[in-house]
XYZ file of C-alpha atoms in Angstrom:
722
model
C 13.044 -55.799 -69.365
C 13.609 -58.010 -66.535
C 16.261 -57.577 -64.282
C 19.199 -60.192 -63.519
C 19.758 -61.377 -60.103
C 22.520 -59.679 -57.987
C 24.638 -62.850 -57.452
C 25.548 -62.895 -61.086
C 26.874 -59.393 -61.425
C 29.068 -59.918 -58.219
C 30.757 -62.206 -59.924
C 32.711 -59.787 -62.313
C 33.778 -57.702 -59.673
C 37.621 -56.900 -59.383
C 39.219 -57.501 -55.875
C 42.105 -55.592 -54.375
C 43.764 -56.429 -51.460
C 42.241 -54.502 -48.329
C 43.838 -51.269 -46.950
C 42.036 -50.946 -43.393
C 44.658 -50.543 -40.867
C 46.449 -48.313 -43.773
C 43.410 -45.814 -43.646
C 42.824 -45.902 -40.223
C 46.113 -44.601 -39.455
C 46.056 -41.395 -41.586
C 45.769 -37.774 -40.823
C 42.201 -37.750 -41.993
C 41.352 -40.474 -39.113
C 43.376 -38.563 -36.874
C 41.503 -35.308 -37.378
C 38.509 -36.973 -36.517
C 40.072 -38.395 -33.421
C 41.288 -34.703 -32.583
C 37.880 -33.367 -32.708
C 36.730 -36.276 -30.470
C 39.509 -35.809 -27.931
C 38.799 -32.043 -27.993
C 35.446 -33.057 -26.585
C 36.580 -35.356 -24.457
C 39.061 -33.316 -22.576
C 36.352 -30.553 -21.857
C 34.166 -33.091 -20.446
C 36.825 -33.594 -18.068
C 37.253 -29.875 -17.475
C 33.962 -29.745 -16.968
C 33.772 -32.655 -14.483
C 36.507 -31.357 -12.230
C 34.853 -27.629 -12.348
C 38.112 -26.702 -13.464
C 37.197 -23.921 -15.743
C 35.175 -22.101 -13.015
C 38.440 -21.261 -11.713
C 38.323 -18.308 -14.591
C 37.265 -15.058 -13.343
C 36.794 -12.250 -15.039
C 35.408 -8.555 -14.441
C 31.809 -8.503 -14.600
C 32.240 -5.637 -17.179
C 34.118 -7.735 -19.471
C 31.977 -10.917 -19.369
C 29.875 -10.624 -22.243
C 32.986 -9.918 -24.376
C 34.446 -12.671 -23.051
C 31.838 -15.086 -23.474
C 31.898 -13.827 -27.383
C 35.681 -14.155 -28.074
C 35.589 -17.893 -26.610
C 32.762 -18.961 -28.213
C 34.146 -17.366 -31.523
C 37.696 -19.057 -30.919
C 35.677 -22.287 -30.036
C 34.135 -22.030 -33.300
C 36.808 -21.053 -35.663
C 38.329 -24.064 -34.353
C 35.982 -26.455 -34.884
C 35.675 -24.583 -38.535
C 39.312 -25.274 -39.112
C 38.803 -28.856 -38.203
C 35.549 -29.480 -40.572
C 37.301 -27.573 -43.294
C 40.256 -30.119 -42.991
C 38.441 -33.108 -42.781
C 36.055 -32.292 -45.479
C 39.441 -31.295 -47.620
C 40.775 -34.379 -47.105
C 38.072 -36.951 -46.893
C 35.524 -35.579 -50.116
C 38.349 -36.814 -52.493
C 38.925 -40.037 -50.807
C 35.117 -40.701 -50.538
C 34.280 -39.763 -54.095
C 37.568 -41.390 -55.573
C 37.600 -44.629 -53.978
C 34.285 -45.879 -55.756
C 35.986 -46.036 -58.503
C 38.782 -48.207 -57.134
C 35.717 -50.631 -56.496
C 34.458 -51.505 -59.622
C 32.393 -52.610 -61.047
C 29.478 -50.866 -59.576
C 26.188 -49.096 -61.364
C 26.517 -45.901 -62.805
C 23.865 -44.525 -60.631
C 25.168 -45.608 -57.885
C 28.655 -44.237 -58.824
C 26.555 -40.739 -59.727
C 24.886 -40.808 -56.000
C 28.327 -41.432 -54.138
C 30.050 -38.836 -55.824
C 27.283 -35.827 -55.822
C 26.379 -37.047 -52.226
C 29.731 -35.586 -51.177
C 29.421 -31.950 -52.508
C 28.067 -30.766 -49.075
C 24.982 -31.435 -46.539
C 22.173 -30.168 -49.773
C 23.757 -32.625 -51.718
C 23.916 -35.410 -49.439
C 19.935 -34.561 -48.456
C 18.856 -34.289 -52.335
C 20.671 -37.709 -52.972
C 19.292 -38.922 -49.962
C 15.743 -37.745 -50.971
C 16.224 -39.772 -54.738
C 17.388 -42.597 -52.926
C 14.237 -42.839 -50.937
C 12.475 -42.647 -54.338
C 14.530 -45.058 -56.316
C 16.980 -46.962 -54.202
C 20.652 -47.071 -55.745
C 22.543 -46.552 -52.323
C 20.126 -45.687 -49.836
C 22.894 -46.682 -46.756
C 25.804 -44.569 -48.465
C 23.338 -42.051 -48.711
C 21.878 -41.959 -44.887
C 25.481 -42.311 -43.977
C 26.624 -39.263 -45.975
C 23.687 -37.279 -44.774
C 24.220 -38.177 -41.227
C 28.027 -37.325 -41.610
C 27.406 -33.713 -42.884
C 24.873 -33.263 -40.650
C 27.081 -34.002 -37.700
C 29.907 -31.347 -39.236
C 27.003 -28.870 -39.001
C 25.754 -29.596 -35.971
C 29.301 -29.586 -34.198
C 29.899 -26.254 -35.817
C 26.801 -24.750 -34.077
C 27.436 -26.425 -30.893
C 30.946 -25.295 -30.946
C 29.427 -21.882 -31.030
C 27.646 -22.216 -27.887
C 30.054 -24.022 -25.631
C 30.882 -21.547 -23.340
C 28.958 -19.517 -20.813
C 30.377 -16.744 -18.461
C 27.611 -15.995 -16.205
C 27.517 -12.994 -13.165
C 28.416 -15.097 -10.019
C 29.521 -14.229 -6.623
C 33.313 -14.549 -5.883
C 35.007 -14.638 -2.751
C 37.947 -12.325 -2.768
C 40.479 -12.139 0.364
C 42.866 -10.092 1.536
C 44.478 -9.287 4.355
C 43.413 -6.160 6.595
C 44.245 -3.882 9.432
C 42.074 -4.466 12.374
C 41.561 -2.814 15.754
C 41.919 -5.192 18.592
C 38.746 -4.878 20.497
C 39.897 -6.609 23.915
C 42.111 -4.928 26.472
C 45.538 -6.049 25.784
C 47.047 -7.577 29.312
C 50.671 -6.980 28.418
C 49.742 -3.529 27.361
C 48.587 -2.328 30.557
C 50.997 -3.423 32.752
C 53.310 -0.301 33.739
C 56.928 -0.168 32.265
C 58.450 -0.520 35.912
C 57.020 -4.452 36.245
C 59.057 -6.899 34.171
C 56.789 -8.625 31.428
C 53.019 -9.871 32.744
C 52.751 -10.798 36.032
C 50.796 -13.584 37.425
C 48.255 -11.627 39.341
C 47.281 -7.711 39.664
C 48.363 -7.546 43.380
C 50.714 -4.855 42.668
C 48.563 -3.015 40.179
C 45.684 -0.582 40.675
C 42.711 0.222 37.848
C 41.712 4.012 37.098
C 38.095 3.269 35.241
C 36.934 6.648 35.541
C 37.032 7.912 32.096
C 36.342 4.321 30.766
C 32.777 4.285 32.603
C 31.857 7.230 30.915
C 30.341 5.108 28.017
C 27.928 3.535 30.570
C 25.642 6.390 30.019
C 25.015 5.343 26.130
C 23.791 2.062 27.324
C 20.507 3.714 28.314
C 18.953 3.877 25.085
C 17.952 0.935 22.475
C 20.768 1.625 20.134
C 23.251 0.019 22.275
C 24.504 -1.992 19.693
C 25.475 0.465 17.267
C 29.325 1.053 18.203
C 31.572 -0.620 16.317
C 33.074 -3.347 18.349
C 30.302 -3.760 21.066
C 27.217 -5.696 20.768
C 25.480 -6.304 24.340
C 28.241 -8.303 26.593
C 30.539 -8.458 23.955
C 33.611 -6.996 22.470
C 35.539 -7.820 19.233
C 37.797 -6.601 16.679
C 36.837 -4.358 13.865
C 38.379 -3.632 10.525
C 39.929 -0.119 10.231
C 39.345 1.228 8.451
C 35.956 -0.355 7.171
C 35.423 -1.844 3.517
C 33.689 0.721 1.404
C 30.026 0.933 1.567
C 29.365 -0.835 -1.669
C 31.268 -3.688 -0.516
C 29.799 -6.993 0.295
C 32.276 -8.677 2.708
C 32.616 -10.151 5.902
C 35.453 -11.086 8.187
C 35.759 -13.509 10.714
C 37.197 -11.942 14.252
C 38.141 -12.673 17.758
C 35.534 -11.335 20.205
C 35.369 -11.556 24.609
C 32.258 -12.003 26.143
C 31.760 -10.966 29.482
C 29.217 -12.985 31.537
C 28.213 -12.207 35.386
C 26.904 -14.744 37.976
C 25.029 -13.046 40.633
C 23.363 -14.397 44.003
C 23.056 -13.635 47.833
C 26.090 -13.172 49.325
C 26.871 -15.907 51.986
C 27.085 -15.242 55.378
C 26.432 -11.753 55.239
C 25.393 -9.456 58.330
C 23.463 -6.290 57.829
C 23.014 -3.372 60.092
C 22.085 0.072 60.040
C 22.507 2.709 62.825
C 22.631 6.807 63.229
C 25.624 7.478 66.023
C 23.032 9.913 67.587
C 19.919 11.524 66.986
C 19.884 14.121 64.374
C 17.245 15.095 62.266
C 17.957 16.732 59.200
C 15.326 19.801 57.896
C 15.120 20.081 54.594
C 12.570 22.778 53.158
C 11.965 23.094 49.099
C 10.020 25.784 48.057
C 9.350 23.712 44.566
C 9.271 26.830 42.510
C 6.074 28.546 42.599
C 3.983 25.267 43.947
C 3.292 24.655 47.619
C 6.633 23.478 48.641
C 7.413 21.206 51.257
C 8.893 19.918 54.782
C 10.647 17.307 55.900
C 12.511 15.479 58.005
C 15.686 13.171 57.618
C 17.361 10.674 59.523
C 21.165 10.018 58.967
C 21.592 6.724 58.690
C 25.068 4.605 58.128
C 24.143 1.018 56.258
C 27.134 -1.683 57.427
C 27.625 -4.950 55.459
C 29.873 -7.426 56.902
C 31.190 -10.910 55.200
C 34.557 -12.932 54.104
C 36.216 -12.541 50.787
C 38.237 -15.930 51.117
C 40.347 -15.329 54.387
C 39.770 -11.684 54.818
C 36.511 -10.012 56.712
C 35.021 -7.500 54.622
C 33.208 -4.562 55.559
C 31.206 -2.219 53.555
C 29.463 1.284 54.287
C 26.813 3.357 52.774
C 25.253 6.535 54.126
C 21.517 7.194 53.700
C 18.642 9.822 53.864
C 15.837 8.431 55.406
C 12.465 10.283 55.381
C 10.378 10.314 58.613
C 7.747 12.178 57.533
C 6.383 10.408 54.041
C 7.328 6.548 54.529
C 5.459 6.158 50.930
C 8.429 7.939 49.186
C 11.105 7.465 51.190
C 12.796 4.867 48.975
C 13.035 7.355 46.386
C 14.662 10.257 48.678
C 17.451 8.387 49.797
C 19.832 10.001 47.713
C 17.481 13.067 46.421
C 17.324 13.830 43.750
C 18.809 11.128 42.139
C 16.303 7.639 42.637
C 18.812 5.135 42.529
C 17.632 2.211 44.199
C 20.427 -0.452 43.293
C 23.784 0.697 45.332
C 27.445 0.026 44.908
C 28.969 0.769 48.005
C 32.680 1.339 48.177
C 34.688 -1.790 48.990
C 38.503 -2.351 50.085
C 40.336 -4.873 47.506
C 41.745 -7.474 48.589
C 45.201 -7.835 46.348
C 44.919 -10.369 43.250
C 41.588 -11.205 44.318
C 39.681 -8.828 41.471
C 36.464 -10.911 40.263
C 33.827 -10.130 42.749
C 31.474 -7.087 43.312
C 29.219 -6.417 46.125
C 25.735 -4.376 45.749
C 22.845 -4.153 46.904
C 18.955 -3.504 46.401
C 16.576 -1.783 48.297
C 12.963 -1.733 47.973
C 9.674 -0.538 49.940
C 7.913 -3.603 51.336
C 4.947 -1.849 51.809
C 2.854 -1.141 48.615
C 6.155 -0.667 46.649
C 5.060 2.871 45.969
C 7.862 4.427 44.570
C 8.486 1.639 41.813
C 10.799 -0.184 43.786
C 10.551 -4.032 43.848
C 12.133 -7.239 45.329
C 14.789 -8.973 42.731
C 13.258 -12.130 41.896
C 15.565 -15.357 41.142
C 14.362 -18.233 38.796
C 12.032 -19.780 41.675
C 10.671 -16.392 42.188
C 11.951 -15.876 45.263
C 13.198 -12.845 46.858
C 16.100 -14.573 48.883
C 16.514 -13.637 52.582
C 16.121 -9.541 52.363
C 16.920 -7.798 55.496
C 14.244 -5.208 57.069
C 15.945 -1.743 57.180
C 15.052 -0.923 60.846
C 17.688 2.081 61.956
C 19.209 1.169 65.254
C 19.453 4.414 67.465
C 21.219 5.568 70.798
C 20.290 5.848 74.231
C 18.050 3.177 74.702
C 15.598 4.707 72.138
C 13.465 1.999 69.523
C 14.717 1.545 66.496
C 13.072 3.338 63.542
C 11.582 1.061 61.266
C 11.858 2.231 57.837
C 9.105 -0.281 55.928
C 12.182 -0.777 53.566
C 14.315 -4.422 52.716
C 17.724 -4.771 51.825
C 18.637 -7.433 49.702
C 22.697 -8.051 49.373
C 23.746 -9.290 46.470
C 27.194 -10.951 45.024
C 28.339 -11.010 41.616
C 31.572 -12.490 39.963
C 32.366 -11.807 36.561
C 34.095 -14.620 34.161
C 34.998 -14.913 30.166
C 34.773 -16.347 27.336
C 36.297 -15.904 23.910
C 35.838 -17.388 20.673
C 35.626 -15.960 16.821
C 32.701 -14.600 15.002
C 31.566 -13.177 11.894
C 31.238 -9.399 11.005
C 30.243 -7.422 8.329
C 33.131 -5.588 6.525
C 30.993 -2.430 5.712
C 29.194 -1.615 9.402
C 31.746 -3.811 11.633
C 28.350 -4.954 12.988
C 27.995 -8.986 13.996
C 26.668 -10.875 11.486
C 25.107 -13.362 14.188
C 24.478 -11.382 17.626
C 24.833 -13.224 20.963
C 21.731 -15.004 21.786
C 20.076 -14.478 25.639
C 21.465 -17.495 26.981
C 24.863 -16.013 26.067
C 24.193 -13.309 27.993
C 22.815 -14.486 31.209
C 21.919 -17.596 33.129
C 18.196 -17.563 33.117
C 18.151 -20.444 35.489
C 20.030 -17.956 38.536
C 18.884 -18.499 42.056
C 20.096 -16.749 44.894
C 21.984 -19.646 46.658
C 24.029 -20.258 43.358
C 26.775 -17.591 44.149
C 30.283 -17.792 45.774
C 33.383 -15.504 45.545
C 35.468 -16.137 42.874
C 38.848 -16.556 44.616
C 40.967 -17.128 41.630
C 44.053 -15.126 41.335
C 45.332 -14.824 37.621
C 46.347 -11.914 35.117
C 43.013 -12.483 33.092
C 40.452 -9.602 32.080
C 37.849 -10.429 34.777
C 40.626 -9.961 37.477
C 40.532 -6.369 37.085
C 36.822 -6.246 37.635
C 36.321 -5.787 41.194
C 37.313 -1.821 40.971
C 35.605 -1.125 37.643
C 32.243 0.197 39.584
C 33.325 1.255 42.887
C 32.734 4.888 43.780
C 36.250 5.894 43.367
C 36.446 4.302 39.550
C 32.894 5.584 38.403
C 31.204 8.788 37.152
C 28.809 10.359 39.704
C 25.432 12.115 38.735
C 26.695 15.288 40.378
C 29.945 17.154 41.645
C 30.702 16.351 45.069
C 31.074 20.125 45.983
C 32.226 21.394 49.177
C 28.898 23.174 50.079
C 26.252 21.159 48.637
C 22.844 23.009 47.054
C 19.963 23.295 48.989
C 18.011 19.750 48.638
C 20.985 18.128 46.993
C 22.201 15.055 48.711
C 25.639 14.857 50.121
C 28.136 13.029 52.167
C 28.829 16.305 53.878
C 25.075 16.996 55.032
C 24.026 13.225 55.548
C 26.555 11.230 56.626
C 26.143 10.439 60.532
C 28.879 12.328 62.552
C 29.259 12.681 66.462
C 29.086 16.674 65.570
C 26.824 18.542 63.518
C 28.611 21.629 63.616
C 31.597 20.798 61.924
C 32.079 22.663 59.104
C 35.741 22.313 57.977
C 37.292 18.777 57.088
C 41.033 17.476 56.553
C 41.841 15.459 54.144
C 42.208 12.439 55.993
C 38.653 13.461 57.530
C 37.295 13.672 54.018
C 38.697 10.466 52.960
C 37.254 8.461 56.095
C 33.565 10.259 55.240
C 34.120 8.857 51.220
C 35.147 6.019 52.465
C 31.283 5.794 53.825
C 29.481 7.428 51.652
C 29.222 8.621 47.827
C 27.129 10.740 45.582
C 24.996 8.168 43.612
C 26.567 6.704 40.746
C 25.942 6.344 36.810
C 26.338 2.530 36.975
C 23.379 2.675 40.024
C 21.156 4.581 37.471
C 21.908 2.454 34.824
C 21.482 -0.747 36.992
C 18.120 0.452 38.489
C 16.709 1.673 34.863
C 17.223 -1.765 33.241
C 15.698 -3.678 36.598
C 12.535 -1.220 37.082
C 12.221 0.675 34.205
C 12.804 4.342 33.529
C 11.453 6.962 36.254
C 8.863 9.244 36.192
C 7.908 12.567 38.513
C 4.723 12.662 40.126
C 3.992 15.722 41.306
C 0.232 16.618 41.894
C 0.507 19.675 43.797
C 0.389 17.698 47.394
C 3.781 15.993 46.833
C 6.158 17.750 48.988
C 9.611 17.543 46.393
C 9.312 17.538 42.707
C 11.934 15.050 43.129
C 9.484 12.093 44.041
C 9.616 9.908 41.166
C 8.535 6.370 40.450
C 9.653 3.771 38.349
C 7.626 2.305 35.136
C 8.311 -1.290 35.122
C 9.000 -2.780 31.981
C 6.121 -5.123 32.213
C 7.651 -8.384 34.095
C 9.610 -8.741 37.582
C 12.978 -7.432 38.067
C 15.224 -10.591 37.789
C 18.589 -11.752 38.792
C 18.832 -12.605 35.283
C 18.427 -9.073 34.245
C 20.960 -7.765 36.967
C 23.712 -10.121 35.357
C 22.989 -8.996 31.744
C 22.951 -5.354 32.720
C 26.439 -5.785 34.735
C 27.812 -7.814 31.851
C 26.749 -5.064 29.139
C 27.907 -2.464 31.047
C 31.397 -4.126 31.507
C 31.803 -4.894 27.871
C 30.961 -1.304 27.193
C 33.750 -0.312 29.631
C 36.223 -2.870 28.710
C 35.284 -1.296 24.691
C 35.769 2.101 25.928
C 39.130 1.045 27.757
C 40.449 -0.843 24.624
C 39.629 1.823 21.950
C 39.640 5.307 23.602
C 42.816 5.186 25.469
C 40.603 5.756 29.019
C 42.520 3.301 30.738
C 45.466 4.063 33.872
C 46.993 1.727 35.692
C 49.360 2.497 38.546
C 52.102 0.514 40.769
C 54.302 0.428 43.424
C 56.888 -1.843 41.976
C 59.912 0.416 40.954
C 62.159 -0.431 37.929
C 64.269 -3.745 38.399
C 68.058 -3.177 38.286
C 68.541 -4.074 34.758
C 65.958 -0.889 33.876
C 67.355 1.458 36.064
C 68.444 3.433 32.401
C 64.729 4.009 32.334
C 63.887 4.401 35.952
C 61.617 7.615 36.330
C 61.914 9.574 39.420
C 59.117 9.809 41.674
C 57.313 12.829 42.428
C 56.596 13.707 45.887
C 53.777 15.993 47.696
C 52.881 16.944 50.740
C 50.662 13.862 50.980
C 51.503 10.804 49.205
C 53.887 9.671 46.512
C 52.538 9.170 42.987
C 53.482 5.634 41.457
C 54.298 4.740 38.358
C 51.424 4.408 35.517
C 50.748 3.583 31.988
C 47.619 4.524 30.050
C 46.499 1.479 27.641
C 46.814 2.562 24.096
C 44.291 1.170 21.058
C 45.996 -2.098 19.337
C 45.925 -3.233 15.762
C 45.867 -6.570 14.366
C 45.034 -8.291 11.053
C 42.282 -10.408 9.733
C 41.226 -11.773 6.589
C 38.753 -10.092 4.616
C 36.308 -12.640 2.219
C 34.820 -9.957 0.173
C 31.744 -11.284 -2.379
C 32.113 -9.495 -5.703
C 30.035 -9.779 -8.797
C 32.373 -11.115 -11.326
C 32.203 -13.473 -14.692
C 33.082 -16.804 -13.911
C 33.812 -19.188 -17.436
C 31.396 -22.528 -17.519
C 30.800 -24.599 -19.837
C 27.243 -24.820 -21.636
C 26.637 -28.378 -20.774
C 23.772 -29.235 -23.192
C 26.356 -27.960 -25.719
C 29.285 -30.147 -24.673
C 27.284 -32.964 -24.569
C 25.534 -32.597 -27.637
C 28.814 -31.832 -29.085
C 30.788 -34.818 -27.473
C 27.899 -36.878 -28.975
C 28.094 -35.830 -32.525
C 31.940 -36.136 -32.041
C 31.675 -39.262 -31.357
C 29.081 -39.901 -33.905
C 31.421 -38.318 -36.678
C 34.386 -40.072 -35.251
C 32.434 -43.297 -35.976
C 31.295 -42.414 -39.220
C 34.687 -41.605 -40.444
C 36.234 -44.897 -39.587
C 33.530 -46.831 -41.133
C 34.018 -44.703 -44.448
C 37.683 -45.127 -44.155
C 37.994 -48.507 -42.948
C 34.979 -50.359 -44.199
C 33.690 -48.132 -47.367
C 35.077 -48.296 -50.651
C 38.307 -46.809 -49.162
C 39.142 -49.932 -47.722
C 40.028 -51.304 -51.413
C 41.901 -48.505 -52.854
C 43.954 -48.397 -56.352
C 41.443 -45.809 -58.112
C 41.967 -45.844 -61.514
C 41.743 -41.586 -61.678
C 43.196 -39.004 -59.452
C 39.613 -37.233 -58.249
C 36.217 -37.645 -59.254
C 36.005 -34.452 -60.543
C 34.261 -33.065 -63.969
C 37.488 -33.023 -65.768
C 38.851 -36.329 -64.726
C 35.586 -37.750 -65.519
C 35.176 -36.262 -68.994
C 38.895 -37.426 -69.829
C 37.353 -40.807 -69.788
C 36.456 -42.150 -72.903
C 32.568 -43.028 -72.229
C 31.129 -43.533 -75.228
C 29.986 -46.762 -74.689
C 27.662 -45.506 -71.765
C 26.381 -42.670 -73.932
C 24.946 -45.270 -76.145
C 23.437 -47.045 -73.525
C 21.664 -43.423 -72.189
C 20.977 -42.594 -75.560
C 17.297 -43.620 -75.542
C 16.530 -41.766 -71.581
C 14.893 -38.376 -71.122
C 17.839 -35.872 -69.786
C 14.849 -33.809 -68.094
C 13.823 -36.020 -65.389
C 16.285 -37.525 -62.642
C 14.364 -40.550 -61.969
C 14.412 -41.915 -65.349
C 17.728 -41.035 -65.679
C 18.627 -42.923 -62.540
C 16.601 -45.622 -63.839
C 18.535 -45.848 -67.143
C 21.695 -45.629 -65.411
C 21.228 -48.794 -63.447
C 23.886 -50.853 -64.936
C 27.472 -51.849 -63.938
C 30.282 -50.330 -65.518
C 33.982 -50.314 -65.064
C 37.126 -48.374 -66.151
C 39.311 -50.331 -68.536
C 42.236 -48.637 -70.423
C 40.887 -45.583 -69.245
C 37.217 -46.092 -70.938
C 34.243 -46.121 -68.665
C 32.125 -49.252 -70.419
C 29.889 -51.500 -69.315
C 30.521 -54.554 -67.570
C 29.612 -57.295 -70.572
C 27.338 -59.820 -70.112
C 26.420 -58.504 -66.640
C 22.542 -57.819 -67.929
C 20.737 -55.593 -65.543
C 21.193 -55.456 -62.052
C 17.830 -54.881 -60.120
C 18.466 -52.371 -57.456
C 17.099 -52.573 -53.869
C 19.516 -50.212 -52.166
C 21.811 -52.846 -50.395
C 23.643 -54.369 -52.717
C 25.837 -51.805 -53.756
C 28.803 -51.133 -52.241
C 29.457 -47.967 -49.535
């Protein structure tokens, strides 16, 4: 039978005033908007990284992720349940308020809202025989969106393991000596300079001996020429922590002493006989000429006179440079020097080398221009008109000044070692030249103003004891200082003090500087050498340079300062008595037969605080971006479909004649007229049944009846209402 046109059937529909705005302002719409609002809020959280501020312990990260995702899934499940519970009655009841519609359309709309499976089946049937294809597609999309939201909500959050920084305030050991703490208590406050304070570096200088090896940087708080604060105690071995601490760099500038004059003399023609049995070897015999070296220069307005004593071999000039202070083989000497009050940044030393062949490993110190400067030939003046004794050795007078720089550096919290070591350019000036030095006459109360006495003989460790009766073959002031009498065997304290000002036992600092410049020493004995003490230096493969000397002095200074600050090895003295307001704490003077003991103090270790940043593995809550994006799109799609169903679908008409579209409600309707129309159709073929139900129906007085005179309606999937 031919189908009637769609326009004739639409004329028989009953219209009801639309309820668009009423449906949009409803609980179902609020639930849809609630889902969308949740995802929009999560997107804002993601964009602002707020969730990444939530950290949990690494051990509970997996459990936290499970519970958070479970909670989000339960919340979405609750929303989905509430939405379906409210939308399903509306969507299944509303078609009966928008009659007439075909019986097949009503059946598809009611069955499609039973769930995702039913909507997919309805879509399948509509693809074979379109009755309400758009409605089936919309309903399937709606349920698929709800299912997708349920799935994506289970993967919204991740709790990956990340490095997190935990900051805490920890105690530190101050690495730099405190100027305030080293001032003797009899002085009020910190003086503007150190004119009235003497420094005893003797115990602090012991650490210089540890700089000979390659492990000089293993000491906490010391790295090359830098001293710095350290954690006390350090963090545990498993900690990944760092801390920013204060540091002080010591830098030395050296060059030729301007205006220096050098001379060497022996007061009378005295020869010291030295005999060595040399164990089971042949032994040897040598004649030594005691000589007094004098250096004159000007420090500010003060005329400075420095003395040193040498024992010059007259029989073997090839090895004379290594026998000057035998058994020591130092080549760099720091002569004793008077101190100018307040001027404490300068030090004068000298290098001595053999110009003819450099046989004992000695060599000149070169500057950046490979220049030796203006070395002085060591020719000893002898009395009674005797010709000078030409030694073949040269003397380089070197002046050095100390300056400091401060800053902050990052250290490892577990080892207390610097994470960024000082660069060589920070330790010494590779462009140093002989003519680039002038004494620093600054007077202040900084660390560099304590330096002048640090490496002088009175404050430095000697390589051996200065015994009253030195052992045979051991260099001593008593044996080798030129005197007017060779028969003197006893001296009073004044004579010994005067003698000590003109010579000193080779010191540890001199051995260190010599080794840094010229390499370690090696004994040369082939059966012919006169003494086992004859040694040669093994150069380190490069020339001795002024920059190397500067670096060595800077490192030795840092080690000495490090020991003073951490080991309580620095003592200070003053003759300044307490002021009247401190008379109650005034100490009594202690007298002996020679001098008056001054007021003193000893520098004690100091502590401070620093912020430790510890890197630990923690679980950090973060949003799963793909799940968030998919969920947001699905939430927007769900809201759009829900709005369409409520505002533009059958629900816009309202006024359904039944409470719900359940089986009991439908069975309560008198459908005898409908049943007669379907009597001849096969009940075992869904396609046949759907075609048989393609006629318009309406509800009249509780009866479901066909629309009279409407004829048959050819369905195209677009003509029926949603």
